[in-house]
PDB file of C-alpha atoms in Angstrom:
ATOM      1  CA  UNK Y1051       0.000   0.000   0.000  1.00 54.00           C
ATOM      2  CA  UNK Y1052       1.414   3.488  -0.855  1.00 69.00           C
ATOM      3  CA  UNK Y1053       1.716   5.692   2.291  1.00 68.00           C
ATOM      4  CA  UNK Y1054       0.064   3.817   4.584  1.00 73.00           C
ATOM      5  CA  UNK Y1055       2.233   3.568   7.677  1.00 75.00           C
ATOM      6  CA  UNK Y1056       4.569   6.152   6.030  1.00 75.00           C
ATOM      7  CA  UNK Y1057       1.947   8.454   6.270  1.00 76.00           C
ATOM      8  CA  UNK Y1058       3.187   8.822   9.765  1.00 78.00           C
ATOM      9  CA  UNK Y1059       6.628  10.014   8.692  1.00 76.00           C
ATOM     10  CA  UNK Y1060       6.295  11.885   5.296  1.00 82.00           C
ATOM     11  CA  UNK Y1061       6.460  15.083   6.551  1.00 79.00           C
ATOM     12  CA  UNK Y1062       9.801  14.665   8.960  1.00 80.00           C
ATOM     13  CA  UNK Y1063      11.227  12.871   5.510  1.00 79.00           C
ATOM     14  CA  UNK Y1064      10.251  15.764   3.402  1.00 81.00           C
ATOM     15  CA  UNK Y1065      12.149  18.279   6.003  1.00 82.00           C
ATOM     16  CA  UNK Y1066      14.271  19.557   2.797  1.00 85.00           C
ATOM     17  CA  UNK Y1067      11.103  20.776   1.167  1.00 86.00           C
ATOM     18  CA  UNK Y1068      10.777  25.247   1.296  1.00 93.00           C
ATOM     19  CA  UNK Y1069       7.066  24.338   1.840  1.00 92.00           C
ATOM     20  CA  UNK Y1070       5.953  28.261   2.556  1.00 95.00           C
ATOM     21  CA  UNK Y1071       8.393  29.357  -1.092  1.00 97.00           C
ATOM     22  CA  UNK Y1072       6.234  26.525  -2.436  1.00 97.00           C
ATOM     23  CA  UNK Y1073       3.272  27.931  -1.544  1.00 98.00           C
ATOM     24  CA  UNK Y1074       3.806  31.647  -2.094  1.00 98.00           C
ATOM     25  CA  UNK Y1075       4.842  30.623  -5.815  1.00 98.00           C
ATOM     26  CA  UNK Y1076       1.185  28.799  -6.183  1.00 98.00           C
ATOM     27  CA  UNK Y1077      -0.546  31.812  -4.460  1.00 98.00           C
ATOM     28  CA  UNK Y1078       0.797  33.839  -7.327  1.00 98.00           C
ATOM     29  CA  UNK Y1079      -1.034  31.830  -9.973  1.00 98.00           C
ATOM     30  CA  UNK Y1080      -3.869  32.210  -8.088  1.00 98.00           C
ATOM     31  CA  UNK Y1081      -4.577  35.466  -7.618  1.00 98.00           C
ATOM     32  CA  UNK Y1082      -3.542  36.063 -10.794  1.00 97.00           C
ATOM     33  CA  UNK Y1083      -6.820  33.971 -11.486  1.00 97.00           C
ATOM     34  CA  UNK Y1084      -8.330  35.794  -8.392  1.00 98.00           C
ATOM     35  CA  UNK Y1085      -8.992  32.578  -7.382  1.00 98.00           C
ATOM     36  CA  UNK Y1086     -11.103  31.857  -3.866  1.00 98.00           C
ATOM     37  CA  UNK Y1087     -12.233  28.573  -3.772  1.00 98.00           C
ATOM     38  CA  UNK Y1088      -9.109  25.917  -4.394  1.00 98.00           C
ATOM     39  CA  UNK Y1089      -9.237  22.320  -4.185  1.00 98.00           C
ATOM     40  CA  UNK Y1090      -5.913  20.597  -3.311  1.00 98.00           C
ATOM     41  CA  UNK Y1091      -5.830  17.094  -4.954  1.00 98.00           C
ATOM     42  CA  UNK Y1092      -3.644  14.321  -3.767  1.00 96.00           C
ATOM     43  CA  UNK Y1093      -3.432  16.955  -0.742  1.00 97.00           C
ATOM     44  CA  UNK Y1094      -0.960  14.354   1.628  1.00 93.00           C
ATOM     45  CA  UNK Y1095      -0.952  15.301   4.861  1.00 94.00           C
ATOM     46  CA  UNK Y1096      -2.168  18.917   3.981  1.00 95.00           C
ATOM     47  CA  UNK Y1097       0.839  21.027   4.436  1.00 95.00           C
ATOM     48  CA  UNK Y1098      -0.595  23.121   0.649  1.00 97.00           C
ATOM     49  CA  UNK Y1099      -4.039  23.253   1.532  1.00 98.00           C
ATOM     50  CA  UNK Y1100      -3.500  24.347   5.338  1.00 97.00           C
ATOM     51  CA  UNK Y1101      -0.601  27.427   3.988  1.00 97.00           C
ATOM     52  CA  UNK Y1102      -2.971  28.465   1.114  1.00 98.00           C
ATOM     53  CA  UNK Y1103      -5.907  28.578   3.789  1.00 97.00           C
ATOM     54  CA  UNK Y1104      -3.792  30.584   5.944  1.00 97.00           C
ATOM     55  CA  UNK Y1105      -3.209  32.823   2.876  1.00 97.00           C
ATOM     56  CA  UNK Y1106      -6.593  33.281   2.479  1.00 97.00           C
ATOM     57  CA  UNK Y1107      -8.261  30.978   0.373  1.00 98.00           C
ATOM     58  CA  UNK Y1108     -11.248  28.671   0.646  1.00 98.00           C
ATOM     59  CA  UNK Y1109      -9.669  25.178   0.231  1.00 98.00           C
ATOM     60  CA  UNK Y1110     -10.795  21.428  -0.173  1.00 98.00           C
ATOM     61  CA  UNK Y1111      -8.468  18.655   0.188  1.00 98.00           C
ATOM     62  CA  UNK Y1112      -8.697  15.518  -1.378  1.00 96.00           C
ATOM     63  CA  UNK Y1113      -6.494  12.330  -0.890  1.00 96.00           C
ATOM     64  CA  UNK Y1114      -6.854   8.735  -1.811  1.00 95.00           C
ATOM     65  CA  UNK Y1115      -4.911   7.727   1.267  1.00 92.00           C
ATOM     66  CA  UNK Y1116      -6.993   7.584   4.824  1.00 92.00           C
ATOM     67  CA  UNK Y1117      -3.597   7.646   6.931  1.00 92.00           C
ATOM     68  CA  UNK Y1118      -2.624  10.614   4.809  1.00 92.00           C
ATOM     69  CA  UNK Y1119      -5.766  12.573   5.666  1.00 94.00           C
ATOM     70  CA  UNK Y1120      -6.043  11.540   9.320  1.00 93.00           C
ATOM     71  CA  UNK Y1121      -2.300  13.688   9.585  1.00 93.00           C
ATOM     72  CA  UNK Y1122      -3.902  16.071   7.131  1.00 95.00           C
ATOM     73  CA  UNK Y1123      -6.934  16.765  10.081  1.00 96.00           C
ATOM     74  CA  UNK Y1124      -5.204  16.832  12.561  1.00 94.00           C
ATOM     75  CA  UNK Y1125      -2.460  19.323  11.754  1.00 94.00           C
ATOM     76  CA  UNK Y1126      -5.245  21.533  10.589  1.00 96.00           C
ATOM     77  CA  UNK Y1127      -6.879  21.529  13.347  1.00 95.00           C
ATOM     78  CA  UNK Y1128      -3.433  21.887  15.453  1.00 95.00           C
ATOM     79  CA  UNK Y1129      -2.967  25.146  12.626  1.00 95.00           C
ATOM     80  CA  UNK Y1130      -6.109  26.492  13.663  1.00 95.00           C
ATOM     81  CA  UNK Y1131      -7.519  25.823   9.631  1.00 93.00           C
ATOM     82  CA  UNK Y1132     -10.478  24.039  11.085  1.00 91.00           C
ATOM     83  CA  UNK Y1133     -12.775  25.046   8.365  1.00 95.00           C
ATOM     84  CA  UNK Y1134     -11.011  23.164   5.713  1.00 97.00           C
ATOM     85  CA  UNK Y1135     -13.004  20.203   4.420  1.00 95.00           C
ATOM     86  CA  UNK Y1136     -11.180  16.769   3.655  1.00 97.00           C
ATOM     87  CA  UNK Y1137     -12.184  13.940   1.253  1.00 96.00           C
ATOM     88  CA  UNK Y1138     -10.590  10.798   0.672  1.00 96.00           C
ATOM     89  CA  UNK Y1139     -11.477  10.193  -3.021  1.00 96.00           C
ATOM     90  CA  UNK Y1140      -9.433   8.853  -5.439  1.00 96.00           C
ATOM     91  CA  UNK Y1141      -8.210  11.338  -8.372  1.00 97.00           C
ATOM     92  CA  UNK Y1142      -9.481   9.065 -11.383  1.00 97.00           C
ATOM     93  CA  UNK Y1143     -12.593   9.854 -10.109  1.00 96.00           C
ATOM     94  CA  UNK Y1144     -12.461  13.052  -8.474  1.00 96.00           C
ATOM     95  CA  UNK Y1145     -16.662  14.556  -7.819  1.00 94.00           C
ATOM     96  CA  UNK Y1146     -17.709  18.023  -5.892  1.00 95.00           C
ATOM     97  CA  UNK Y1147     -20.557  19.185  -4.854  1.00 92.00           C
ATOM     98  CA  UNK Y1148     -20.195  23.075  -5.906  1.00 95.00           C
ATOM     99  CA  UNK Y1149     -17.453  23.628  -8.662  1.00 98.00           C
ATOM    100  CA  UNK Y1150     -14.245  25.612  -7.548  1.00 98.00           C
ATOM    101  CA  UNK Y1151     -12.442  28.643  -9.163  1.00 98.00           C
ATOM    102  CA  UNK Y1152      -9.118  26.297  -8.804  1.00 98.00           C
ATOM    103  CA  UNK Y1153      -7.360  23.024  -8.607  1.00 98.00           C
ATOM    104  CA  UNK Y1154      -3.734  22.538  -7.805  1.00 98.00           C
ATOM    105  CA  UNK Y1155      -1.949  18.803  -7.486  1.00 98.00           C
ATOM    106  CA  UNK Y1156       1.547  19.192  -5.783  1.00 97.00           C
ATOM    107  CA  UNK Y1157       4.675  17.469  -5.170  1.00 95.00           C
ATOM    108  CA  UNK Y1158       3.969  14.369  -7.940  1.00 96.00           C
ATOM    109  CA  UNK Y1159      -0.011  13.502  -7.722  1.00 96.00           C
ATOM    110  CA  UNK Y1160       0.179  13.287 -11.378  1.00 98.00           C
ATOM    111  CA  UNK Y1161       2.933  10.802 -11.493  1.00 98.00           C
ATOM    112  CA  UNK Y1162       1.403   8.183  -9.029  1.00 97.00           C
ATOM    113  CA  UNK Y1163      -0.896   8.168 -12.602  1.00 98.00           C
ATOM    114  CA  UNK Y1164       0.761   5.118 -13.802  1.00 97.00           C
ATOM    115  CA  UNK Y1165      -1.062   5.326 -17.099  1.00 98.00           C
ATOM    116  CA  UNK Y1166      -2.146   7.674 -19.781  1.00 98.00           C
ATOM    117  CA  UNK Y1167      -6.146   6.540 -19.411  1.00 98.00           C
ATOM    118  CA  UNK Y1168      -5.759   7.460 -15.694  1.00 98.00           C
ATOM    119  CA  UNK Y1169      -4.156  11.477 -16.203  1.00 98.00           C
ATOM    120  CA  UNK Y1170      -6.820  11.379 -18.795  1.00 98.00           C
ATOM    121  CA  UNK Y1171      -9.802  10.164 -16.184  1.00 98.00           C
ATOM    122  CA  UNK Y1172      -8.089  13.094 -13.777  1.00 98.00           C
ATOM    123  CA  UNK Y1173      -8.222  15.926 -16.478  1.00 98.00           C
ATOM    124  CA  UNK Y1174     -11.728  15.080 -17.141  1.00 98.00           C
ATOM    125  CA  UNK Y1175     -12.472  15.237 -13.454  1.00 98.00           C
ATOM    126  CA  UNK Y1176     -10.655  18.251 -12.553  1.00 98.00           C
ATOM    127  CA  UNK Y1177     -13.080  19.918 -15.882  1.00 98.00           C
ATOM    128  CA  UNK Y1178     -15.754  18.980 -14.492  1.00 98.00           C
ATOM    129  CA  UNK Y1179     -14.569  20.441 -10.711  1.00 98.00           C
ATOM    130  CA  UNK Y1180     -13.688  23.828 -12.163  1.00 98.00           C
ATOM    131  CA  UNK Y1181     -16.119  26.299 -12.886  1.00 98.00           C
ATOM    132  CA  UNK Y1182     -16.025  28.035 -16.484  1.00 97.00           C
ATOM    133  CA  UNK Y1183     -12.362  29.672 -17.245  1.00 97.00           C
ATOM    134  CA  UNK Y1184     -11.046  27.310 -13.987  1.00 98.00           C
ATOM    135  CA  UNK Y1185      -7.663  26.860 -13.086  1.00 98.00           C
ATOM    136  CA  UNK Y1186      -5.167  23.808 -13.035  1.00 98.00           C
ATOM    137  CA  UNK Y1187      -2.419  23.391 -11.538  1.00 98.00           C
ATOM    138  CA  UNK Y1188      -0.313  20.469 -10.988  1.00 98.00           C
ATOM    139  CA  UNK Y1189       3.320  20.203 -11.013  1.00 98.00           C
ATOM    140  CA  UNK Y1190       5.036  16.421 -11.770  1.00 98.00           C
ATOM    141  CA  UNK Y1191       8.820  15.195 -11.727  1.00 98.00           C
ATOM    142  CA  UNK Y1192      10.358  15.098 -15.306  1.00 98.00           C
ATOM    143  CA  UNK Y1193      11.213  12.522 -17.447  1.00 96.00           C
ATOM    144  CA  UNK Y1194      14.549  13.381 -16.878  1.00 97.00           C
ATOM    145  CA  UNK Y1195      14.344  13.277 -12.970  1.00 98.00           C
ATOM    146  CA  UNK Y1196      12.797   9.625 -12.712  1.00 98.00           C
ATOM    147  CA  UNK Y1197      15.102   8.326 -15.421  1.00 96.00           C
ATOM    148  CA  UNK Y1198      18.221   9.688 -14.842  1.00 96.00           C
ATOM    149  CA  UNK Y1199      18.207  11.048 -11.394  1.00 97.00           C
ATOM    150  CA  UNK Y1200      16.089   8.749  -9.208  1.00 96.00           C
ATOM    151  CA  UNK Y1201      16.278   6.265 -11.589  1.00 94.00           C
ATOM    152  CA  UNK Y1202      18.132   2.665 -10.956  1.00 95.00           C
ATOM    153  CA  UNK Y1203      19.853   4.779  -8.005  1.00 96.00           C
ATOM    154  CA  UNK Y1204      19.863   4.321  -4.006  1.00 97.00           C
ATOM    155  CA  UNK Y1205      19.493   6.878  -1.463  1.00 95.00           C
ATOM    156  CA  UNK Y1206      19.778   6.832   2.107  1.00 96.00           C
ATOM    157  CA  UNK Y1207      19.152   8.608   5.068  1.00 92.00           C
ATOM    158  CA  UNK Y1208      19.659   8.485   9.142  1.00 92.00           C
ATOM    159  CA  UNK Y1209      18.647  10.687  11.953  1.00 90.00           C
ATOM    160  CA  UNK Y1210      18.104  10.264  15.164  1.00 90.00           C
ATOM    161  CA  UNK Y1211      15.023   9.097  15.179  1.00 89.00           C
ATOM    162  CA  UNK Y1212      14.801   7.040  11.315  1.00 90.00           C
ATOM    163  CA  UNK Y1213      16.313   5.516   9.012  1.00 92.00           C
ATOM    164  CA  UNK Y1214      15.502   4.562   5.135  1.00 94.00           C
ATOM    165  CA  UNK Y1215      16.723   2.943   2.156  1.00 96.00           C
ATOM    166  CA  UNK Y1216      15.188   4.532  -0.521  1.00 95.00           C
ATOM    167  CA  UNK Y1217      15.864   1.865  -3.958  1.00 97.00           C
ATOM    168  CA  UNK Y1218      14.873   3.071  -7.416  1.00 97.00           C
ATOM    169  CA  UNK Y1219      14.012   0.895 -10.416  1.00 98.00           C
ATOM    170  CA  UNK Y1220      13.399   2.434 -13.991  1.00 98.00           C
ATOM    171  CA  UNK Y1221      12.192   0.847 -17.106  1.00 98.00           C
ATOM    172  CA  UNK Y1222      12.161   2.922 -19.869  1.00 96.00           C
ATOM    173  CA  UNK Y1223       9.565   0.575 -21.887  1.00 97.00           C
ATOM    174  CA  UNK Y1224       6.751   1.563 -19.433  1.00 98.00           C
ATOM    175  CA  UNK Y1225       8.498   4.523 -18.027  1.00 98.00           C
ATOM    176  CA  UNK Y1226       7.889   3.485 -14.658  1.00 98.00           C
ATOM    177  CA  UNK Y1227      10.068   4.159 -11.516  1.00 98.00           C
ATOM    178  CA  UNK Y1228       9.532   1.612  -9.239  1.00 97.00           C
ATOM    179  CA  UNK Y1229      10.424   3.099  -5.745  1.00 95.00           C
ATOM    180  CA  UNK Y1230      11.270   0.743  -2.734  1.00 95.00           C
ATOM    181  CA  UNK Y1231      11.315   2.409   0.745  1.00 93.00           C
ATOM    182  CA  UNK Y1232      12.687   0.418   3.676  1.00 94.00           C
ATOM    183  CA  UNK Y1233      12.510   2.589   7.054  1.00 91.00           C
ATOM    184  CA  UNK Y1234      13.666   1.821  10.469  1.00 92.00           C
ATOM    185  CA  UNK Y1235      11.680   3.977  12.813  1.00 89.00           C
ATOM    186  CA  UNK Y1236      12.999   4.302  16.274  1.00 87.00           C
ATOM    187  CA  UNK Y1237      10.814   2.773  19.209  1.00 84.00           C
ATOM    188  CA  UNK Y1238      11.985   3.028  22.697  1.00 83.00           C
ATOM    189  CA  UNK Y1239      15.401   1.184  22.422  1.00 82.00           C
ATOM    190  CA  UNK Y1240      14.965  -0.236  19.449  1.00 86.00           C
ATOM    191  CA  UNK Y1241      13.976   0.414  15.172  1.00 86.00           C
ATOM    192  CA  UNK Y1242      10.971  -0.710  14.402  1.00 89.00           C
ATOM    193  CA  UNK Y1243      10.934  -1.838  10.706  1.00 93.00           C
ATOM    194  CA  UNK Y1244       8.549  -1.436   7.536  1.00 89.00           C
ATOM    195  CA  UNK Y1245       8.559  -1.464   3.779  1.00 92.00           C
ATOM    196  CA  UNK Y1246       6.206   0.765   1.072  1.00 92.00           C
ATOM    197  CA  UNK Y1247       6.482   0.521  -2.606  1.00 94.00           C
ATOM    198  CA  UNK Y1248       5.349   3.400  -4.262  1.00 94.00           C
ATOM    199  CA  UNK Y1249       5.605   3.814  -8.405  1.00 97.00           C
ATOM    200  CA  UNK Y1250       5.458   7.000 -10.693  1.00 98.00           C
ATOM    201  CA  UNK Y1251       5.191   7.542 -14.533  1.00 98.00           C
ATOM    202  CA  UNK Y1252       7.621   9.672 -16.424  1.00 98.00           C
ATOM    203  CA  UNK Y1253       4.706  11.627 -18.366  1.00 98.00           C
ATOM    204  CA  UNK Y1254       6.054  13.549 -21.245  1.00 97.00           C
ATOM    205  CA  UNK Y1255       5.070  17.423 -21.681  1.00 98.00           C
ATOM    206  CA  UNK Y1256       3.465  16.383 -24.966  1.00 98.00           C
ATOM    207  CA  UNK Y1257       1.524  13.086 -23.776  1.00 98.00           C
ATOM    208  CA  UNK Y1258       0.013  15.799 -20.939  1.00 98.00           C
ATOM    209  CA  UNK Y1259      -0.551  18.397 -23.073  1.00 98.00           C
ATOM    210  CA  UNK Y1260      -2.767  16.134 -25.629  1.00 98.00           C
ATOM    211  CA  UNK Y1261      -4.391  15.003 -23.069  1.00 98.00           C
ATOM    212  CA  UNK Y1262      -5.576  18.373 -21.354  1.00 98.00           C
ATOM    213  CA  UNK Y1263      -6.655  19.345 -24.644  1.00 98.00           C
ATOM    214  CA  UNK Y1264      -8.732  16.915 -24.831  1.00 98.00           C
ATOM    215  CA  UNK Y1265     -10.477  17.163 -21.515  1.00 98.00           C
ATOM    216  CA  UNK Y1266     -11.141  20.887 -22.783  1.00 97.00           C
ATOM    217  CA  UNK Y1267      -8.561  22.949 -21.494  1.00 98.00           C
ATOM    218  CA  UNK Y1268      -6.832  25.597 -23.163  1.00 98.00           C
ATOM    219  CA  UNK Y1269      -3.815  28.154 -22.634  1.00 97.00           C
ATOM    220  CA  UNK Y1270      -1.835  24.845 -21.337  1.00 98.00           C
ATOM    221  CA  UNK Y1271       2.051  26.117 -20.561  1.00 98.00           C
ATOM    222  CA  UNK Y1272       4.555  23.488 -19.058  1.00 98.00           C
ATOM    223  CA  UNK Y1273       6.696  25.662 -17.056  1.00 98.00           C
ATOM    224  CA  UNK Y1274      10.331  25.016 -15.103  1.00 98.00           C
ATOM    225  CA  UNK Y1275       9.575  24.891 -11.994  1.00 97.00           C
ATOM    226  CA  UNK Y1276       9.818  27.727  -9.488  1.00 98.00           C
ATOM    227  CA  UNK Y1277       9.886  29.720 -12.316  1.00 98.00           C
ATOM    228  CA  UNK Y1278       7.937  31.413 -14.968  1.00 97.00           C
ATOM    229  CA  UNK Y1279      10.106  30.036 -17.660  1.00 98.00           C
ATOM    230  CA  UNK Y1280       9.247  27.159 -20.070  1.00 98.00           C
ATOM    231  CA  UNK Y1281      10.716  23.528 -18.849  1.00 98.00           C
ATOM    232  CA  UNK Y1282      13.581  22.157 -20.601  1.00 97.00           C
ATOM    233  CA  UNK Y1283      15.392  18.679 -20.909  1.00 95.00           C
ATOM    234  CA  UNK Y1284      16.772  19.444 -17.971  1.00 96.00           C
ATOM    235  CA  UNK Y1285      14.055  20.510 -15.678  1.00 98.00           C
ATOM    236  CA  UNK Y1286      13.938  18.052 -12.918  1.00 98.00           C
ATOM    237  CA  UNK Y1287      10.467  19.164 -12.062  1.00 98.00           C
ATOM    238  CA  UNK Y1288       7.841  20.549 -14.242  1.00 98.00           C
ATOM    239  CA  UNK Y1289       4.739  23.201 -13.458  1.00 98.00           C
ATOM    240  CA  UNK Y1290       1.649  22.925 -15.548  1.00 98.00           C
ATOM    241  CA  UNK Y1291      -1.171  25.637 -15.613  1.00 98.00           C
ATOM    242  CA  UNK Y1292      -4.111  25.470 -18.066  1.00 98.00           C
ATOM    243  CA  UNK Y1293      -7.545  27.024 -17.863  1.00 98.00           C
ATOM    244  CA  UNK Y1294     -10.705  25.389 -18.743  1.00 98.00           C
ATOM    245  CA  UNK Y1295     -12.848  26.531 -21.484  1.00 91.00           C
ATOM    246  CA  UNK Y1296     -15.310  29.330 -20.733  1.00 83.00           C
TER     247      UNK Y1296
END
């Protein structure tokens, strides 16, 4: 199961992540929109949706993973963001009640989209979440990043308080990255132990791009990250923005 029990531990693992210059560079899309409502998709444990309700914005979150939403509650609640509303739903088949002015996916949601039928079930969805001349917003590692960065590669980490072994496998036939995550999580006087695997696609700009056209979006730009410059071959992550059709 993909962050079940690492659910737990994400955030302390993602400690290198600027999560507030993360968020101020998606506020700027947004009220460039003069966006209100925003629904976070594949929200994790919340840290988007809780800064970009602190900065003023109506927000949803949506996860597939219960574990990652029972974190995502509870540090909302700690944050004082008590108004924000959490559904576990899986993206492929994302539904709303009212239609929102914008919908961001951070940090990879798109790549745990291990085919090209599921982005496209997700595009359709997000359409049919966003209210005439929407926004979308989703961001994914690059081709370039699962193949030949994370790719076939090992990393490894210890604090004083975890461990992991983080093994990467990528085929270049399906474009997969198969990602094996051993941690050792310290318990009293000794590491308790426990293993995810979690896999991403290496979607191309084009295969995306085809694909939001066809779900009705328009004014699609593939962007370096961080940046307002267009990705290149060497952009190890990539920001998308596209609007739905009025």
């Amino acid at each position: 199961m993909q962050y079940g029990r690492f659910a737990a531990y994400y955030d302390a693992m993602m400690h290198d992540v600027d999560r507030e210059s993360w968020a101020d560079y998606i506020d700027g899309f947004l009220k460039e929109a003069n966006a209100h409502t925003v629904l976070d998709c594949a929200c994790g444990t919340g840290a988007m949706t809780i800064a970009l309700q602190k900065r003023g914005y109506h927000m949803i979150g949506n996860d597939a993973s219960p574990d990652m939403l029972m974190n995502a509650r509870n540090q909302a609640f700690a944050a004082g963001a008590k108004e924000i509303i959490f559904i576990c739903e899986d993206m492929r088949k994302l539904k709303i009640h009212k239609p929102v002015d914008a919908l961001i996916s951070v940090c990879d949601g798109v790549n745990y989209l291990t085919s090209l039928q599921d982005a496209a079930s997700f595009f359709r969805c997000a359409a049919d979440c966003l209210k005439p001349n929407g926004l979308l917003l989703f961001d994914i590692s690059s081709n370039y990043k699962l193949r030949s960065i994370l790719g076939n590669n090992t990393f490894t980490e210890e604090t004083d308080t975890y461990a992991y072994i983080w093994k990467n496998a990528y085929d270049q036939r399906t474009k997969l990255c198969e990602m094996d995550l051993t941690c050792f999580v310290k318990e009293g006087d000794h590491y308790d132990r426990f293993q995810e695997t979690h896999i991403q696609r290496a979607h191309s700009v084009a295969e995306l791009t085809n694909l939001l056209e066809e779900a009705g979006f328009t004014g699609i730009y593939a962007m370096h990250a961080f940046s307002r410059e267009p990705a290149h071959g060497n952009s190890e992550r990539i920001q998308f923005i596209a609007r739905k059709a009025e």
